[in-house]
mmCIF file of C-alpha atoms in Angstrom:
data_model
loop_
_atom_site.group_PDB
_atom_site.id
_atom_site.type_symbol
_atom_site.label_atom_id
_atom_site.label_comp_id
_atom_site.label_asym_id
_atom_site.label_seq_id
_atom_site.Cartn_x
_atom_site.Cartn_y
_atom_site.Cartn_z
ATOM 1 C CA MET A 1 -6.413 35.959 16.631
ATOM 2 C CA THR A 2 -10.257 36.446 17.641
ATOM 3 C CA GLY A 3 -12.367 33.758 19.108
ATOM 4 C CA THR A 4 -14.454 33.426 15.672
ATOM 5 C CA THR A 5 -11.294 33.076 13.772
ATOM 6 C CA GLN A 6 -9.761 30.382 16.109
ATOM 7 C CA SER A 7 -13.047 28.555 15.706
ATOM 8 C CA SER A 8 -12.850 28.624 11.940
ATOM 9 C CA VAL A 9 -9.237 27.469 12.058
ATOM 10 C CA ARG A 10 -10.154 24.431 14.234
ATOM 11 C CA ALA A 11 -12.959 23.681 11.911
ATOM 12 C CA PHE A 12 -10.970 23.858 9.040
ATOM 13 C CA TRP A 13 -8.216 21.361 10.268
ATOM 14 C CA ALA A 14 -11.138 19.034 11.551
ATOM 15 C CA VAL A 15 -12.722 18.962 7.995
ATOM 16 C CA LEU A 16 -9.288 18.414 6.455
ATOM 17 C CA GLY A 17 -8.422 15.756 8.996
ATOM 18 C CA ARG A 18 -11.752 14.027 8.438
ATOM 19 C CA ASP A 19 -10.999 13.782 4.674
ATOM 20 C CA VAL A 20 -7.480 12.448 5.302
ATOM 21 C CA PHE A 21 -8.776 9.949 7.677
ATOM 22 C CA VAL A 22 -11.264 8.485 5.116
ATOM 23 C CA THR A 23 -8.495 8.278 2.672
ATOM 24 C CA GLY A 24 -6.618 5.972 4.970
ATOM 25 C CA ARG A 25 -9.604 3.742 5.268
ATOM 26 C CA GLU A 26 -9.955 3.648 1.526
ATOM 27 C CA MET A 27 -6.195 3.040 0.944
ATOM 28 C CA PRO A 28 -6.299 0.108 -1.455
ATOM 29 C CA SER A 29 -8.724 1.750 -3.953
ATOM 30 C CA PHE A 30 -6.725 5.036 -3.636
ATOM 31 C CA LEU A 31 -3.546 3.324 -4.511
ATOM 32 C CA ALA A 32 -5.185 1.752 -7.369
ATOM 33 C CA GLN A 33 -6.494 4.886 -8.444
ATOM 34 C CA VAL A 34 -3.222 6.749 -8.411
ATOM 35 C CA LEU A 35 -0.440 4.212 -9.301
ATOM 36 C CA VAL A 36 -1.842 2.012 -12.145
ATOM 37 C CA GLN A 37 -1.569 4.585 -14.869
ATOM 38 C CA PRO A 38 1.692 6.167 -13.960
ATOM 39 C CA VAL A 39 3.388 2.769 -13.253
ATOM 40 C CA ALA A 40 2.216 1.433 -16.508
ATOM 41 C CA LEU A 41 3.461 4.359 -18.535
ATOM 42 C CA LEU A 42 6.816 4.163 -16.757
ATOM 43 C CA PHE A 43 6.922 0.252 -17.243
ATOM 44 C CA ILE A 44 6.309 0.772 -21.002
ATOM 45 C CA PHE A 45 8.314 3.887 -21.946
ATOM 46 C CA GLY A 46 11.065 3.328 -19.390
ATOM 47 C CA LYS A 47 11.538 -0.413 -19.250
ATOM 48 C CA VAL A 48 10.087 -2.327 -22.322
ATOM 49 C CA LEU A 49 11.065 0.226 -24.980
ATOM 50 C CA GLY A 50 14.665 0.465 -23.504
ATOM 51 C CA GLN A 51 15.086 -3.333 -23.630
ATOM 52 C CA LEU A 52 13.685 -3.419 -27.100
ATOM 53 C CA GLY A 53 16.132 -0.792 -28.108
ATOM 54 C CA TYR A 54 13.640 1.721 -29.329
ATOM 55 C CA THR A 55 14.847 4.243 -26.743
ATOM 56 C CA GLN A 56 18.454 5.495 -26.052
ATOM 57 C CA PRO A 57 20.353 4.321 -22.917
ATOM 58 C CA GLY A 58 19.786 6.816 -20.144
ATOM 59 C CA TYR A 59 16.094 7.833 -21.167
ATOM 60 C CA ALA A 60 14.779 6.090 -18.103
ATOM 61 C CA GLN A 61 16.672 8.661 -15.976
ATOM 62 C CA ILE A 62 15.152 11.351 -17.944
ATOM 63 C CA LEU A 63 11.600 9.709 -17.684
ATOM 64 C CA LEU A 64 11.485 9.045 -14.099
ATOM 65 C CA PRO A 65 11.359 12.611 -12.709
ATOM 66 C CA GLY A 66 8.722 13.610 -15.374
ATOM 67 C CA MET A 67 6.528 10.590 -14.235
ATOM 68 C CA ILE A 68 6.815 11.651 -10.481
ATOM 69 C CA ALA A 69 5.896 15.396 -11.744
ATOM 70 C CA LEU A 70 3.038 14.110 -13.679
ATOM 71 C CA ASN A 71 1.660 12.040 -10.800
ATOM 72 C CA SER A 72 1.806 15.023 -8.442
ATOM 73 C CA PHE A 73 0.064 17.335 -10.819
ATOM 74 C CA LEU A 74 -2.686 15.020 -12.358
ATOM 75 C CA VAL A 75 -3.561 13.297 -9.297
ATOM 76 C CA ALA A 76 -4.094 16.485 -7.252
ATOM 77 C CA LEU A 77 -6.081 17.830 -10.239
ATOM 78 C CA GLN A 78 -8.359 14.740 -10.468
ATOM 79 C CA ASN A 79 -8.731 14.303 -6.773
ATOM 80 C CA THR A 80 -9.862 17.855 -6.321
ATOM 81 C CA SER A 81 -12.125 18.275 -9.350
ATOM 82 C CA PHE A 82 -13.993 14.832 -9.277
ATOM 83 C CA PRO A 83 -15.212 14.882 -5.633
ATOM 84 C CA LEU A 84 -16.228 18.525 -6.106
ATOM 85 C CA VAL A 85 -18.330 17.741 -9.106
ATOM 86 C CA LEU A 86 -20.144 14.960 -7.126
ATOM 87 C CA ASP A 87 -20.402 17.215 -4.191
ATOM 88 C CA PHE A 88 -22.262 19.789 -6.414
ATOM 89 C CA SER A 89 -24.423 17.288 -8.227
ATOM 90 C CA PHE A 90 -26.494 14.481 -6.941
ATOM 91 C CA SER A 91 -24.862 13.780 -3.593
ATOM 92 C CA ARG A 92 -25.234 17.377 -2.381
ATOM 93 C CA GLU A 93 -22.680 16.711 0.156
ATOM 94 C CA ILE A 94 -21.308 20.235 -0.267
ATOM 95 C CA GLU A 95 -24.298 21.477 1.771
ATOM 96 C CA ASP A 96 -22.976 19.769 4.746
ATOM 97 C CA ARG A 97 -19.532 21.542 4.307
ATOM 98 C CA LEU A 98 -21.103 24.827 3.688
ATOM 99 C CA LEU A 99 -22.879 24.403 7.028
ATOM 100 C CA ALA A 100 -19.362 24.080 8.799
ATOM 101 C CA PRO A 101 -18.479 27.186 11.034
ATOM 102 C CA LEU A 102 -16.043 28.506 8.597
ATOM 103 C CA PRO A 103 -15.829 30.942 5.690
ATOM 104 C CA ILE A 104 -17.042 29.546 2.397
ATOM 105 C CA THR A 105 -13.664 30.665 0.876
ATOM 106 C CA TRP A 106 -11.923 28.299 3.394
ATOM 107 C CA VAL A 107 -14.161 25.177 2.166
ATOM 108 C CA ALA A 108 -12.831 25.821 -1.210
ATOM 109 C CA VAL A 109 -9.254 26.116 0.098
ATOM 110 C CA GLU A 110 -9.665 22.868 1.976
ATOM 111 C CA LYS A 111 -10.885 20.990 -0.950
ATOM 112 C CA MET A 112 -7.757 22.235 -3.027
ATOM 113 C CA LEU A 113 -5.401 21.555 -0.046
ATOM 114 C CA PHE A 114 -6.908 17.978 0.438
ATOM 115 C CA GLY A 115 -6.498 17.167 -3.434
ATOM 116 C CA ALA A 116 -2.737 18.471 -3.263
ATOM 117 C CA LEU A 117 -2.066 16.283 -0.307
ATOM 118 C CA ARG A 118 -3.330 13.209 -2.397
ATOM 119 C CA GLY A 119 -1.114 14.360 -5.283
ATOM 120 C CA LEU A 120 1.973 14.936 -3.146
ATOM 121 C CA PHE A 121 1.461 11.365 -1.389
ATOM 122 C CA ALA A 122 1.028 9.844 -4.868
ATOM 123 C CA ALA A 123 4.225 11.369 -5.999
ATOM 124 C CA LEU A 124 6.238 10.231 -3.164
ATOM 125 C CA LEU A 125 5.143 6.728 -3.950
ATOM 126 C CA MET A 126 6.528 7.001 -7.312
ATOM 127 C CA PHE A 127 10.130 7.382 -6.077
ATOM 128 C CA PRO A 128 10.797 3.928 -4.724
ATOM 129 C CA ILE A 129 8.556 2.206 -7.229
ATOM 130 C CA GLY A 130 10.469 3.976 -10.086
ATOM 131 C CA LEU A 131 13.976 3.368 -8.635
ATOM 132 C CA LEU A 132 13.009 -0.463 -8.249
ATOM 133 C CA MET A 133 11.392 -0.690 -11.610
ATOM 134 C CA LEU A 134 14.260 1.019 -13.517
ATOM 135 C CA GLY A 135 17.392 -0.081 -11.711
ATOM 136 C CA ASN A 136 20.259 2.074 -12.592
ATOM 137 C CA VAL A 137 19.182 5.632 -11.923
ATOM 138 C CA ALA A 138 22.037 8.055 -10.998
ATOM 139 C CA TRP A 139 20.506 11.312 -9.652
ATOM 140 C CA ASP A 140 22.251 14.224 -8.206
ATOM 141 C CA LEU A 141 20.841 13.921 -4.508
ATOM 142 C CA SER A 142 22.077 17.535 -3.628
ATOM 143 C CA GLY A 143 19.056 18.676 -5.728
ATOM 144 C CA LEU A 144 16.651 16.590 -3.995
ATOM 145 C CA PRO A 145 15.453 19.563 -1.694
ATOM 146 C CA PHE A 146 14.436 21.595 -4.740
ATOM 147 C CA ALA A 147 12.859 18.662 -6.532
ATOM 148 C CA VAL A 148 10.670 18.151 -3.429
ATOM 149 C CA LEU A 149 9.816 21.822 -3.552
ATOM 150 C CA CYS A 150 8.842 21.364 -7.302
ATOM 151 C CA MET A 151 6.651 18.464 -6.237
ATOM 152 C CA VAL A 152 4.835 20.346 -3.490
ATOM 153 C CA LEU A 153 4.139 23.393 -5.883
ATOM 154 C CA GLY A 154 3.070 20.931 -8.407
ATOM 155 C CA SER A 155 0.678 19.183 -6.235
ATOM 156 C CA LEU A 156 -0.787 22.778 -5.179
ATOM 157 C CA VAL A 157 -1.084 23.889 -8.780
ATOM 158 C CA GLY A 158 -2.917 20.549 -9.713
ATOM 159 C CA GLY A 159 -5.075 21.286 -6.760
ATOM 160 C CA THR A 160 -5.924 24.828 -7.987
ATOM 161 C CA VAL A 161 -6.684 23.574 -11.596
ATOM 162 C CA GLY A 162 -8.902 20.973 -10.191
ATOM 163 C CA LEU A 163 -10.908 23.464 -8.087
ATOM 164 C CA THR A 164 -11.264 25.757 -11.064
ATOM 165 C CA VAL A 165 -12.499 22.819 -13.466
ATOM 166 C CA GLY A 166 -14.605 21.082 -10.812
ATOM 167 C CA ALA A 167 -16.417 24.609 -9.855
ATOM 168 C CA ALA A 168 -16.658 25.867 -13.455
ATOM 169 C CA VAL A 169 -17.637 22.897 -15.486
ATOM 170 C CA PRO A 170 -21.470 21.412 -15.133
ATOM 171 C CA PRO A 171 -21.433 17.951 -13.754
ATOM 172 C CA ARG A 172 -23.088 16.637 -17.000
ATOM 173 C CA ARG A 173 -20.138 17.966 -19.019
ATOM 174 C CA ILE A 174 -17.153 16.772 -16.777
ATOM 175 C CA ASN A 175 -16.394 13.706 -18.749
ATOM 176 C CA ILE A 176 -16.331 15.563 -22.185
ATOM 177 C CA MET A 177 -14.277 18.230 -20.316
ATOM 178 C CA PHE A 178 -11.562 15.564 -19.117
ATOM 179 C CA ALA A 179 -11.570 13.849 -22.407
ATOM 180 C CA VAL A 180 -10.569 16.983 -24.121
ATOM 181 C CA ILE A 181 -8.019 18.402 -21.630
ATOM 182 C CA LEU A 182 -6.566 15.259 -20.041
ATOM 183 C CA ALA A 183 -4.417 13.916 -22.809
ATOM 184 C CA PRO A 184 -3.077 17.436 -23.855
ATOM 185 C CA LEU A 185 -2.070 17.930 -20.271
ATOM 186 C CA ILE A 186 -0.192 14.628 -20.091
ATOM 187 C CA PHE A 187 1.663 14.905 -23.381
ATOM 188 C CA THR A 188 2.423 18.581 -23.396
ATOM 189 C CA GLY A 189 3.785 18.727 -19.889
ATOM 190 C CA ALA A 190 7.373 17.863 -20.878
ATOM 191 C CA SER A 191 7.165 14.629 -18.432
ATOM 192 C CA GLN A 192 8.266 12.358 -21.288
ATOM 193 C CA PHE A 193 10.911 14.810 -22.810
ATOM 194 C CA PRO A 194 13.113 17.670 -21.706
ATOM 195 C CA TRP A 195 11.326 20.973 -22.863
ATOM 196 C CA ALA A 196 14.890 22.806 -23.555
ATOM 197 C CA GLN A 197 15.599 20.271 -26.351
ATOM 198 C CA LEU A 198 12.421 21.102 -28.458
ATOM 199 C CA ASP A 199 14.401 23.625 -30.566
ATOM 200 C CA GLN A 200 13.572 21.914 -33.744
ATOM 201 C CA LEU A 201 9.869 21.904 -32.820
ATOM 202 C CA ARG A 202 9.593 25.582 -31.780
ATOM 203 C CA TRP A 203 5.687 25.474 -32.143
ATOM 204 C CA PHE A 204 5.336 22.810 -29.845
ATOM 205 C CA GLN A 205 7.918 24.270 -27.378
ATOM 206 C CA VAL A 206 5.683 27.173 -27.190
ATOM 207 C CA VAL A 207 2.461 25.063 -26.682
ATOM 208 C CA CYS A 208 4.233 23.359 -23.846
ATOM 209 C CA ALA A 209 5.209 26.503 -22.184
ATOM 210 C CA PHE A 210 1.537 27.061 -21.528
ATOM 211 C CA ASN A 211 1.070 23.928 -19.421
ATOM 212 C CA PRO A 212 1.924 24.389 -15.771
ATOM 213 C CA LEU A 213 3.027 20.524 -15.545
ATOM 214 C CA THR A 214 5.894 21.665 -17.954
ATOM 215 C CA TYR A 215 7.379 23.643 -15.084
ATOM 216 C CA VAL A 216 7.126 20.930 -12.538
ATOM 217 C CA SER A 217 8.770 18.332 -14.913
ATOM 218 C CA GLU A 218 11.712 20.686 -15.854
ATOM 219 C CA GLY A 219 12.237 21.936 -12.306
ATOM 220 C CA MET A 220 12.498 18.227 -10.855
ATOM 221 C CA ARG A 221 14.630 17.075 -14.042
ATOM 222 C CA GLY A 222 16.966 20.201 -13.602
ATOM 223 C CA ALA A 223 17.319 19.238 -9.977
ATOM 224 C CA LEU A 224 18.047 15.739 -9.999
ATOM 225 C CA LEU A 225 19.736 15.683 -13.449
ATOM 226 C CA PRO A 226 21.733 19.205 -13.781
ATOM 227 C CA ASP A 227 23.643 17.845 -16.811
ATOM 228 C CA VAL A 228 20.443 17.491 -18.834
ATOM 229 C CA PRO A 229 19.450 20.590 -20.756
ATOM 230 C CA HIS A 230 16.478 22.321 -18.549
ATOM 231 C CA MET A 231 14.812 25.516 -17.627
ATOM 232 C CA ALA A 232 16.464 27.850 -15.148
ATOM 233 C CA PRO A 233 14.940 26.941 -11.669
ATOM 234 C CA TRP A 234 13.685 30.536 -10.907
ATOM 235 C CA VAL A 235 11.729 30.357 -14.070
ATOM 236 C CA CYS A 236 9.992 27.218 -12.752
ATOM 237 C CA LEU A 237 9.445 28.722 -9.344
ATOM 238 C CA LEU A 238 8.054 31.889 -10.851
ATOM 239 C CA ALA A 239 5.868 29.974 -13.203
ATOM 240 C CA LEU A 240 4.367 27.720 -10.672
ATOM 241 C CA LEU A 241 3.722 30.365 -7.939
ATOM 242 C CA GLY A 242 2.024 32.422 -10.794
ATOM 243 C CA ALA A 243 -0.159 29.475 -11.626
ATOM 244 C CA CYS A 244 -1.034 28.903 -8.127
ATOM 245 C CA VAL A 245 -2.250 32.334 -7.485
ATOM 246 C CA ILE A 246 -4.293 32.461 -10.955
ATOM 247 C CA PHE A 247 -5.926 29.368 -10.768
ATOM 248 C CA GLY A 248 -6.380 29.492 -7.060
ATOM 249 C CA ALA A 249 -8.058 32.947 -7.453
ATOM 250 C CA LEU A 250 -10.246 31.576 -10.476
ATOM 251 C CA GLY A 251 -11.278 28.536 -8.511
ATOM 252 C CA ILE A 252 -12.503 30.193 -5.492
ATOM 253 C CA LYS A 253 -14.462 32.744 -7.620
ATOM 254 C CA PHE A 254 -16.170 29.885 -9.360
ATOM 255 C CA PHE A 255 -16.695 27.926 -6.155
ATOM 256 C CA LEU A 256 -18.214 30.812 -4.403
ATOM 257 C CA ARG A 257 -20.553 31.407 -7.437
ATOM 258 C CA ARG A 258 -21.720 27.599 -7.408
ATOM 259 C CA ALA A 259 -22.180 27.489 -3.587
ATOM 260 C CA LEU A 260 -24.035 30.856 -3.562
ATOM 261 C CA ASP A 261 -26.239 30.094 -6.379
#
């Protein structure tokens, strides 16, 4: 490793460490940002509707892996795209990052990786909260390593999608963009239902297959609840790795175009 590369690696970890340190100082607002919405969804769909008799017994077990997957993906997406939009707009903080002694591509990767770390942390928080809230959840813990792998990949894919959106969409249109894509991402990601049981709604099953979140939800559900119909694990892994490569390449391309403009 040359001296220049070593310097770039040190600068990369220093910038990432600085962002993580700032998150630690803003922990209360960060927790409110990443937990209120998914915990509310879990409480209504998993607890309230179940006690009212509108959902079948056992639905909470199916819902919880999906909510964890949803949190890993969406938190990573939002925590990559929104700060990036601000950096490229009035704050112009991106100019400080571009002056750091590391390649511009690495600045984009750091943005994506930091968003993914936030998503992963938010997903891990959902485990104890969900188990305490729902009570009788019986998971097959032998599948926990694969579930964690899906969670990590889901966070990385969310970060790459956030990098693509944050770098490609003009700041004045980001609110419209999220209003258009956020609800479809949430409700076509198989986080509230098993994708494999959509046989009677084939067109909707096809639509869900285009959402990367579907493969995070199905991978986690299959690992923790193997008796519930689910996608094959290798399909989930292949789709998540492919999404990571495609959106990562797109995000870096758009980031370079904005940074060098």
